[in-house]
mmCIF file of C-alpha atoms and ligand atoms in Angstrom:
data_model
loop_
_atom_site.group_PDB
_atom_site.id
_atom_site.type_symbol
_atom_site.label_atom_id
_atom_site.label_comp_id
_atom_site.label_asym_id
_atom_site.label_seq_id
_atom_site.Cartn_x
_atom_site.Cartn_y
_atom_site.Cartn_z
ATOM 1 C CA UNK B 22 -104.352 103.591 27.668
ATOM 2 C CA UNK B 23 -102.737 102.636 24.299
ATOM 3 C CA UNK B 24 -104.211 100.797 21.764
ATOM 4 C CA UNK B 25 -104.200 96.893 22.442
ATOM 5 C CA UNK B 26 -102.047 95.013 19.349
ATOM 6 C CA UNK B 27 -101.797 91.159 18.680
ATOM 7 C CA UNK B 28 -97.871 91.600 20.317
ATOM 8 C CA UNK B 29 -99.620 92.997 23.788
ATOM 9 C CA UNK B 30 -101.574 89.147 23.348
ATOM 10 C CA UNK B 31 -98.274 87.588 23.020
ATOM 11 C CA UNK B 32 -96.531 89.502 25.558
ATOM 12 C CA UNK B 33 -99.724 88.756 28.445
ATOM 13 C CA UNK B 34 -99.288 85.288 27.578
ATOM 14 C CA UNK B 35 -95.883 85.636 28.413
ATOM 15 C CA UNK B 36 -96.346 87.530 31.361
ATOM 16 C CA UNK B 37 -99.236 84.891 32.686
ATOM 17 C CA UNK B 38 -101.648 88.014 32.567
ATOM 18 C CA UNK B 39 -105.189 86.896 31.445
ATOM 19 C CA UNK B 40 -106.249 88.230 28.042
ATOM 20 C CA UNK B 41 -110.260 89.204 28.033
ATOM 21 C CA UNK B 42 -112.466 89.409 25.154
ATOM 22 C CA UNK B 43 -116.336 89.763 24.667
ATOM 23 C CA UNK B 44 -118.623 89.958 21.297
ATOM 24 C CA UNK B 45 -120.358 93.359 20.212
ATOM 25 C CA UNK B 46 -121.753 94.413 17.022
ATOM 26 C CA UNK B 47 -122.755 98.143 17.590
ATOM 27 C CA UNK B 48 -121.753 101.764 18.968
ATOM 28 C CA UNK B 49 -122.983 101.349 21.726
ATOM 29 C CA UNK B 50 -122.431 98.392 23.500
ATOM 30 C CA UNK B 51 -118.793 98.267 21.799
ATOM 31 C CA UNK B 52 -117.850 101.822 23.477
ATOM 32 C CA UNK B 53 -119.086 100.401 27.388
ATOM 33 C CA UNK B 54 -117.213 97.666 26.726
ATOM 34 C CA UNK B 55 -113.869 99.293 25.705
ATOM 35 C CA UNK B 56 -114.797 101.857 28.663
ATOM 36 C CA UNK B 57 -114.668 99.022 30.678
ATOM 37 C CA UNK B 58 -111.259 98.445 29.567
ATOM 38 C CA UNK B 59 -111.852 95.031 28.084
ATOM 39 C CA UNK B 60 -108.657 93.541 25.680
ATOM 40 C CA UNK B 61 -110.527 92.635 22.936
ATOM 41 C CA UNK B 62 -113.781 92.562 20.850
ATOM 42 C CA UNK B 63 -114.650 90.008 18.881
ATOM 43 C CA UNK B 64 -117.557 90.936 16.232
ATOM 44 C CA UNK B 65 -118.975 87.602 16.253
ATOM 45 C CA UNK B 66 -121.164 86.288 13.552
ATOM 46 C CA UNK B 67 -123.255 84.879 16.759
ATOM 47 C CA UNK B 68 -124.754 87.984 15.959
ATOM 48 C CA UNK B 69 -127.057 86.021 13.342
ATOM 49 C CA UNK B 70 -128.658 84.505 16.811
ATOM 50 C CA UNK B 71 -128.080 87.372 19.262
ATOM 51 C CA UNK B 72 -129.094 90.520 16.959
ATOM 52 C CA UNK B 73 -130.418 88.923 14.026
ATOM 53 C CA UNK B 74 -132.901 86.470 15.874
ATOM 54 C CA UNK B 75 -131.789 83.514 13.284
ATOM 55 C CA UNK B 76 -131.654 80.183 14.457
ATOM 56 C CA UNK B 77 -127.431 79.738 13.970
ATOM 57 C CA UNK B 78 -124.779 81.680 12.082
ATOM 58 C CA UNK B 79 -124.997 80.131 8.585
ATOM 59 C CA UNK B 80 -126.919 82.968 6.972
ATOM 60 C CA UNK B 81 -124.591 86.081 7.713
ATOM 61 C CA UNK B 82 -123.457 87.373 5.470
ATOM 62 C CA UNK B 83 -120.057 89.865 4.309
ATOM 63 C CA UNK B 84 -121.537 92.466 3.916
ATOM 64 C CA UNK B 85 -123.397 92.230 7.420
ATOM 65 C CA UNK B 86 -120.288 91.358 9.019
ATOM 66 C CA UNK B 87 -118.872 94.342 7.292
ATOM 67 C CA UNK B 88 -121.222 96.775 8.447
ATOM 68 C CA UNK B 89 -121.345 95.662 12.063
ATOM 69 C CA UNK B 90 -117.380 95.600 12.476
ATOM 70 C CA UNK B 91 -117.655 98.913 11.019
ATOM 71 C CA UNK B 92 -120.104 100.198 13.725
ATOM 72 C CA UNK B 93 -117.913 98.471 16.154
ATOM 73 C CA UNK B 94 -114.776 100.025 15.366
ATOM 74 C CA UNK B 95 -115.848 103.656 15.299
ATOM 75 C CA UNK B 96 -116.467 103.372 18.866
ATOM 76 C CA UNK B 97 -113.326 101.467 20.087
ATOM 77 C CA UNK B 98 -110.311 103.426 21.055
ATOM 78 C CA UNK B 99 -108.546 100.813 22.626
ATOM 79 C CA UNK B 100 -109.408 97.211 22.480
ATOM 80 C CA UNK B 101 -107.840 94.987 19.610
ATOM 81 C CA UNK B 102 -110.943 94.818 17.346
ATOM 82 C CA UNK B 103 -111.382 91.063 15.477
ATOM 83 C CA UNK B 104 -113.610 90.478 12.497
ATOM 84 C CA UNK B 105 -115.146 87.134 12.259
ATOM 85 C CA UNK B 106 -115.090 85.358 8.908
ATOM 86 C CA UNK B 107 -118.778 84.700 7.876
ATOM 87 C CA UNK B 108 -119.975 80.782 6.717
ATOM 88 C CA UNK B 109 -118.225 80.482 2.948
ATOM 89 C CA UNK B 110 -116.438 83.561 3.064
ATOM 90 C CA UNK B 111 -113.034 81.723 3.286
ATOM 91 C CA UNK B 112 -114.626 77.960 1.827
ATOM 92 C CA UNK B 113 -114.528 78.462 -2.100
ATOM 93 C CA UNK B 114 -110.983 79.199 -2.365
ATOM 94 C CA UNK B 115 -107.815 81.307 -1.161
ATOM 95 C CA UNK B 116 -108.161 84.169 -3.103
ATOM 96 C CA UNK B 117 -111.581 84.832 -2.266
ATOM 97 C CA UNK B 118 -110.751 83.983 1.490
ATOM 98 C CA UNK B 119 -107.623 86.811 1.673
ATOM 99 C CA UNK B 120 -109.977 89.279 -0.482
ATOM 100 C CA UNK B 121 -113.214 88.751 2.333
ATOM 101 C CA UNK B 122 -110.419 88.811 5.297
ATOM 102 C CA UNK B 123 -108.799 91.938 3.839
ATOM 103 C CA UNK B 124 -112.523 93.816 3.726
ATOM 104 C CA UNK B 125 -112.433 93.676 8.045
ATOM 105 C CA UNK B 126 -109.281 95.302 7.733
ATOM 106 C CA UNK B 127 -109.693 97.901 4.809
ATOM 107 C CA UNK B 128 -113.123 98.471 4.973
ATOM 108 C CA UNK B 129 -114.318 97.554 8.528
ATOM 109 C CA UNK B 130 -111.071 98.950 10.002
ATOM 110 C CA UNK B 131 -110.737 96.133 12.161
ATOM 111 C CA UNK B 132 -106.749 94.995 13.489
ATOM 112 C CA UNK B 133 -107.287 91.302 12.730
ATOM 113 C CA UNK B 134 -109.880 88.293 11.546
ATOM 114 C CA UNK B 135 -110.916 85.148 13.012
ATOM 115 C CA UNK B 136 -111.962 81.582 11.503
ATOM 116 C CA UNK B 137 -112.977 78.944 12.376
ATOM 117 C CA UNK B 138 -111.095 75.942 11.881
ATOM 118 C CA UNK B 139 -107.850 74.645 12.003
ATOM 119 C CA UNK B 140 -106.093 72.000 9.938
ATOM 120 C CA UNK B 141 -108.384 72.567 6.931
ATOM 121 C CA UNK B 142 -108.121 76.083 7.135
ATOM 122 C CA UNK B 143 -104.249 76.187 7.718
ATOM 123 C CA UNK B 144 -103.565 77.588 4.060
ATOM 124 C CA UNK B 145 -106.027 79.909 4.058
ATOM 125 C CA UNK B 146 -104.483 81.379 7.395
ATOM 126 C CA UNK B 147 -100.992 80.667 5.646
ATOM 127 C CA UNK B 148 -102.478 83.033 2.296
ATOM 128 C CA UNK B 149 -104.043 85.949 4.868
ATOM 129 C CA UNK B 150 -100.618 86.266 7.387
ATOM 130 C CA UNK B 151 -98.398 86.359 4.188
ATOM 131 C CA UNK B 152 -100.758 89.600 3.817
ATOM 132 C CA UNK B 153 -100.531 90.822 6.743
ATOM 133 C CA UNK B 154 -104.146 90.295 8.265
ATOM 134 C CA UNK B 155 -103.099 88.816 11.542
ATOM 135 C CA UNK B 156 -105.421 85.193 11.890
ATOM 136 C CA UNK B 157 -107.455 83.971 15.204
ATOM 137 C CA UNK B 158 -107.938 80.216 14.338
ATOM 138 C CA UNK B 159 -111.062 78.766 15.889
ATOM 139 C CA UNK B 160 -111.234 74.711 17.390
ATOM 140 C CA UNK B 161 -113.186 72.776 19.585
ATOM 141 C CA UNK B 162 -116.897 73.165 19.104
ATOM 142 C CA UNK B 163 -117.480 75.288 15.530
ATOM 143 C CA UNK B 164 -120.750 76.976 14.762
ATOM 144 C CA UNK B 165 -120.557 77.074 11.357
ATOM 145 C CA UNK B 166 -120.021 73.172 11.434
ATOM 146 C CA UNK B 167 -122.947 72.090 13.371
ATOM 147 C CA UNK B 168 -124.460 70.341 10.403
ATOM 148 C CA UNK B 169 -121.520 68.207 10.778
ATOM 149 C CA UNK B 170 -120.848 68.280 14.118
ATOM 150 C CA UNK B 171 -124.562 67.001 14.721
ATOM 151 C CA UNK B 172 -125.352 70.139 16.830
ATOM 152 C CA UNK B 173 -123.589 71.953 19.575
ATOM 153 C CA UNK B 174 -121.532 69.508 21.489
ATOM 154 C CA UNK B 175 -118.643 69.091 23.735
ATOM 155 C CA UNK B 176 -115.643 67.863 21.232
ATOM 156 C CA UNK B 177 -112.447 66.275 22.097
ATOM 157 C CA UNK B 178 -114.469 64.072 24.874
ATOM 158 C CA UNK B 179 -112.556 60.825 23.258
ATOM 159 C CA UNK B 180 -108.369 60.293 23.599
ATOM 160 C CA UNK B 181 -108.335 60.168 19.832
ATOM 161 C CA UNK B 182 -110.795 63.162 18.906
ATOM 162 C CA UNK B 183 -108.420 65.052 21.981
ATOM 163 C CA UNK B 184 -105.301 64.118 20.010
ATOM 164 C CA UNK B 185 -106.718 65.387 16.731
ATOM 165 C CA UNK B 186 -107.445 68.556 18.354
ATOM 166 C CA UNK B 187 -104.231 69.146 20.393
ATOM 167 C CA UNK B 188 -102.732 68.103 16.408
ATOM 168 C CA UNK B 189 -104.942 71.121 14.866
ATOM 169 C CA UNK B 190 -103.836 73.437 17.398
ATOM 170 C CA UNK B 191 -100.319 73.145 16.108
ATOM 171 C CA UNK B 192 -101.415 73.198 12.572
ATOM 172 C CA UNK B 193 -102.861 76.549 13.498
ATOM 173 C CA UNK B 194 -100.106 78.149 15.127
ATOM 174 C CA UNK B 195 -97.772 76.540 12.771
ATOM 175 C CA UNK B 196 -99.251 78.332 10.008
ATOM 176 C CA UNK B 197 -99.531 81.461 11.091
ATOM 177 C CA UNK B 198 -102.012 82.128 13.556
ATOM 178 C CA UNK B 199 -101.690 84.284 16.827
ATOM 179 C CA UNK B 200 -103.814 83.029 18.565
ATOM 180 C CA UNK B 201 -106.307 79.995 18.656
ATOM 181 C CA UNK B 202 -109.977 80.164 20.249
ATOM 182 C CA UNK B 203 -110.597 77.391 21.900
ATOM 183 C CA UNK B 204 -114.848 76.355 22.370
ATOM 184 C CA UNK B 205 -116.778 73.826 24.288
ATOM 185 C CA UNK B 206 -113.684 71.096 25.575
ATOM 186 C CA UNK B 207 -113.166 69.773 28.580
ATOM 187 C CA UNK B 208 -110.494 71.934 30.288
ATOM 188 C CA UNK B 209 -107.944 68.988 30.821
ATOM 189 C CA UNK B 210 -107.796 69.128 27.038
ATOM 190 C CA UNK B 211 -107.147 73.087 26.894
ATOM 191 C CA UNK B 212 -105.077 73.073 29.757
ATOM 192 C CA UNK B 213 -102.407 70.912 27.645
ATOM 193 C CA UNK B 214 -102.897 72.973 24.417
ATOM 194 C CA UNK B 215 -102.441 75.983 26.271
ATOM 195 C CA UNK B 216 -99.051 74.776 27.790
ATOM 196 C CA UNK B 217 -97.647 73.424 24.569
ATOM 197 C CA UNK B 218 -98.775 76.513 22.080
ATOM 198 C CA UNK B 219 -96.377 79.839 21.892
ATOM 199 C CA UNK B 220 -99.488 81.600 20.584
ATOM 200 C CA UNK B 221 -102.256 82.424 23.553
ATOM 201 C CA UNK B 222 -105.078 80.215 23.929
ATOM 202 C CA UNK B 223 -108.847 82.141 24.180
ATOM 203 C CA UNK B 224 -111.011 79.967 25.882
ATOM 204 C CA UNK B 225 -115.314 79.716 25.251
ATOM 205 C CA UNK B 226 -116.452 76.758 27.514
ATOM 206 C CA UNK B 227 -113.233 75.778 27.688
ATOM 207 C CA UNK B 228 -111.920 75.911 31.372
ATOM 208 C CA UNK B 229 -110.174 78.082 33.663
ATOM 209 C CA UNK B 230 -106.210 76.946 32.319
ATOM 210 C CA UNK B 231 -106.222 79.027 28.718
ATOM 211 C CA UNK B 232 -104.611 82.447 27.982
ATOM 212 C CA UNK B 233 -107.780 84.186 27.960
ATOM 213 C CA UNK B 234 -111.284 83.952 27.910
ATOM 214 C CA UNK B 235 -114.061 85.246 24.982
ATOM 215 C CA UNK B 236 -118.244 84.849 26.132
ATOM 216 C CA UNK B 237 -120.943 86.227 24.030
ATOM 217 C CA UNK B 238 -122.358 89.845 25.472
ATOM 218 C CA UNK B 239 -125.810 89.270 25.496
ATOM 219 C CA UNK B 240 -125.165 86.447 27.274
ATOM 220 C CA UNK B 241 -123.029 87.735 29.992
ATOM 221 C CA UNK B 242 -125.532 90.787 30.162
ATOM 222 C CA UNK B 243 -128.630 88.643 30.585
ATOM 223 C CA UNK B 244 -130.622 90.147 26.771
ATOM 224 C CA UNK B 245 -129.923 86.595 25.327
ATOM 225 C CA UNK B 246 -132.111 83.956 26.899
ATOM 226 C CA UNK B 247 -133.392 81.271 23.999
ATOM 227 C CA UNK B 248 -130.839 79.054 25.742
ATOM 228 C CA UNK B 249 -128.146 79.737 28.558
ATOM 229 C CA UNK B 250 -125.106 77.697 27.606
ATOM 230 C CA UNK B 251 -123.575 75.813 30.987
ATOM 231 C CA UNK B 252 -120.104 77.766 30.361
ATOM 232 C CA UNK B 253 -122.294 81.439 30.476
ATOM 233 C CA UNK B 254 -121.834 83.404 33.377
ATOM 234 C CA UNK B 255 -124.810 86.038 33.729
ATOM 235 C CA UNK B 256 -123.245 89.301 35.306
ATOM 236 C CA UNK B 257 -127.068 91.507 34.761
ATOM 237 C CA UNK B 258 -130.163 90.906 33.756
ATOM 238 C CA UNK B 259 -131.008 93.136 31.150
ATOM 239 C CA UNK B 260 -133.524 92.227 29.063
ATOM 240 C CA UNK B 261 -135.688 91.571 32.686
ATOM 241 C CA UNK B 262 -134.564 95.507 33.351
ATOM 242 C CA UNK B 263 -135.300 96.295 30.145
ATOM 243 C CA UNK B 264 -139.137 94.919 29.860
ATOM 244 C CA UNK B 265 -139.514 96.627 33.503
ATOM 245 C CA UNK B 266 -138.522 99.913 32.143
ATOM 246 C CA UNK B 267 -140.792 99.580 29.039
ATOM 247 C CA UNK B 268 -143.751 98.695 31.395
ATOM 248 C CA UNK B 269 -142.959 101.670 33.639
ATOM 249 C CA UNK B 270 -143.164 104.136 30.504
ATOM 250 C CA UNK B 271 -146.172 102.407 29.271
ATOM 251 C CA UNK B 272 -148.026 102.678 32.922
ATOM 252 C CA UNK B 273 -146.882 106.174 33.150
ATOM 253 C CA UNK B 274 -148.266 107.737 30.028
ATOM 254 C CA UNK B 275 -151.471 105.804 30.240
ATOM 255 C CA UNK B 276 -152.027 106.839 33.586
ATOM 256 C CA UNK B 277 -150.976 110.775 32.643
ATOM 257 C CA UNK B 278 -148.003 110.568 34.868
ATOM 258 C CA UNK B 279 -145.717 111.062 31.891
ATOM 259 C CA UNK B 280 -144.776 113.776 30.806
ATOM 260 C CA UNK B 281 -145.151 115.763 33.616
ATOM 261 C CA UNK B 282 -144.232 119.406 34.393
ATOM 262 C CA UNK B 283 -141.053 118.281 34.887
ATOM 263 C CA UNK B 284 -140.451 117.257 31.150
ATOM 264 C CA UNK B 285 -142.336 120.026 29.076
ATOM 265 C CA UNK B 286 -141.446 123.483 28.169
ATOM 266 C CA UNK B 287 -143.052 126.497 29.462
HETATM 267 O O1 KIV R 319 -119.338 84.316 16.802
HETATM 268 C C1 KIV R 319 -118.942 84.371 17.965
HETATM 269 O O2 KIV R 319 -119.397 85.165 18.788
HETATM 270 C C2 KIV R 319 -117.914 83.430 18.373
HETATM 271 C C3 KIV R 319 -117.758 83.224 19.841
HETATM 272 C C4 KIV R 319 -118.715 82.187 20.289
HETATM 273 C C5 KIV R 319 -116.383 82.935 20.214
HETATM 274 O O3 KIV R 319 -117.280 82.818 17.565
#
């Protein structure tokens, strides 16, 4: 299979084919899930919750994103890899946005960035396509906003907040961006922005009607369970697996079962 490029986004959207994505931050997981033949991984700073045990994204850091993407990327042979922009890594000004989104690609060795944001990010996206690091704007719900925001809510419930957001969209793709992630809207509301953006939508609680659809792994793999969001689907249980296995082991060497014959050398 060939390597997955931003065009291969635009042509599936073209082609009504849906576009997946999931989140990974290591070797591992990010080789199953390009195995699995999965589109595109997103390293997600959700990792500050998932990996990092914070309580949201605000304290990641660069140079963790960095090192994660990099981890990520040495195991992919296929999917597009995407590098998400850190809280104020692209805040303080353009040049210091284009410089952090050039690290994912020179450093990290990742094909493209996302941000979140849309209308107050559109010259930053504007600075980073004129060099050639291909932009995933990010509306609807933002993490990195939930100060703001007042915590993580449904947005775009009201006609005007829908408008804005439909508005910001267009902003997005005006200025550059390939495609827009789309989290936590009612799926009326990403329905119409998917039909009236060239660019592919990438839906996160946002309804069955966009281009494509992102979740967070250790949510879709059951290892994530401070809080199940009502747009998670659980395909495993792992972390229940996981504790099972880890009580096995623990039974079996106190009990002398472990290592057996089996597992020693003669
Ligand atoms: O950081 C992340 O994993 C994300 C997803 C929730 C889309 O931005």
């Amino acid at each position: 299979m060939p390597k997955i490029t931003i065009q291969d986004f635009l042509r599936k959207k073209e082609q009504g084919t849906k576009i997946t994505m999931l989140t990974a931050y290591d070797f591992p997981f990010a080789q199953m899930i390009d195995e699995a033949g999965v589109d595109c991984i997103l390293v997600g700073d959700s990792l500050g919750m998932v990996v990092q045990g914070l309580e949201n994204t605000l304290p990641v850091t660069m140079d963790e994103m960095i090192y994660h993407t990099r981890l990520v990327t040495r195991a992919v042979k296929n999917a597009l890899v995407i590098g998400d922009m850190p809280f104020m890594s692209y805040h303080a000004g353009i040049d210091d946005a284009v410089r952090n989104a050039g690290r994912f690609l020179k450093d990290a060795g990742a094909s493209a960035i996302k941000l979140e944001g849309g209308a107050e990010v559109a010259d930053q996206i504007r600075a980073m396509t004129r060099a050639d690091i291909p932009v995933m704007a990010h509306i609807g719900l933002r993490p990195q906003s939930i100060h703001r925001m007042g915590g993580y809510k449904v947005q775009g419930k009201t006609e005007e907040a829908a408008k804005r957001l439909v508005e910001e969209a267009h902003i997005a793709e005006q200025a550059g961006a390939f495609a827009v992630l789309i989290e936590s809207v009612p799926l009326e509301l990403a329905k119409k922005i998917t039909a009236e953006l060239a660019v592919p939508t990438i839906g996160i609680g946002a309804g069955p009607h966009c281009d494509g659809q992102v979740l967070v792994l250790h949510d879709v793999l059951g290892i994530f369970d401070r809080f199940v969001p009502k747009f998670v689907k659980q395909y495993a249980h792992l972390k229940a697996d996981a504790i099972d296995a880890v009580k096995k082991y623990k039974e079996e060497v106190e009990t002398g079962v472990f290592p057996s014959e089996k597992e020693s050398f003669k």
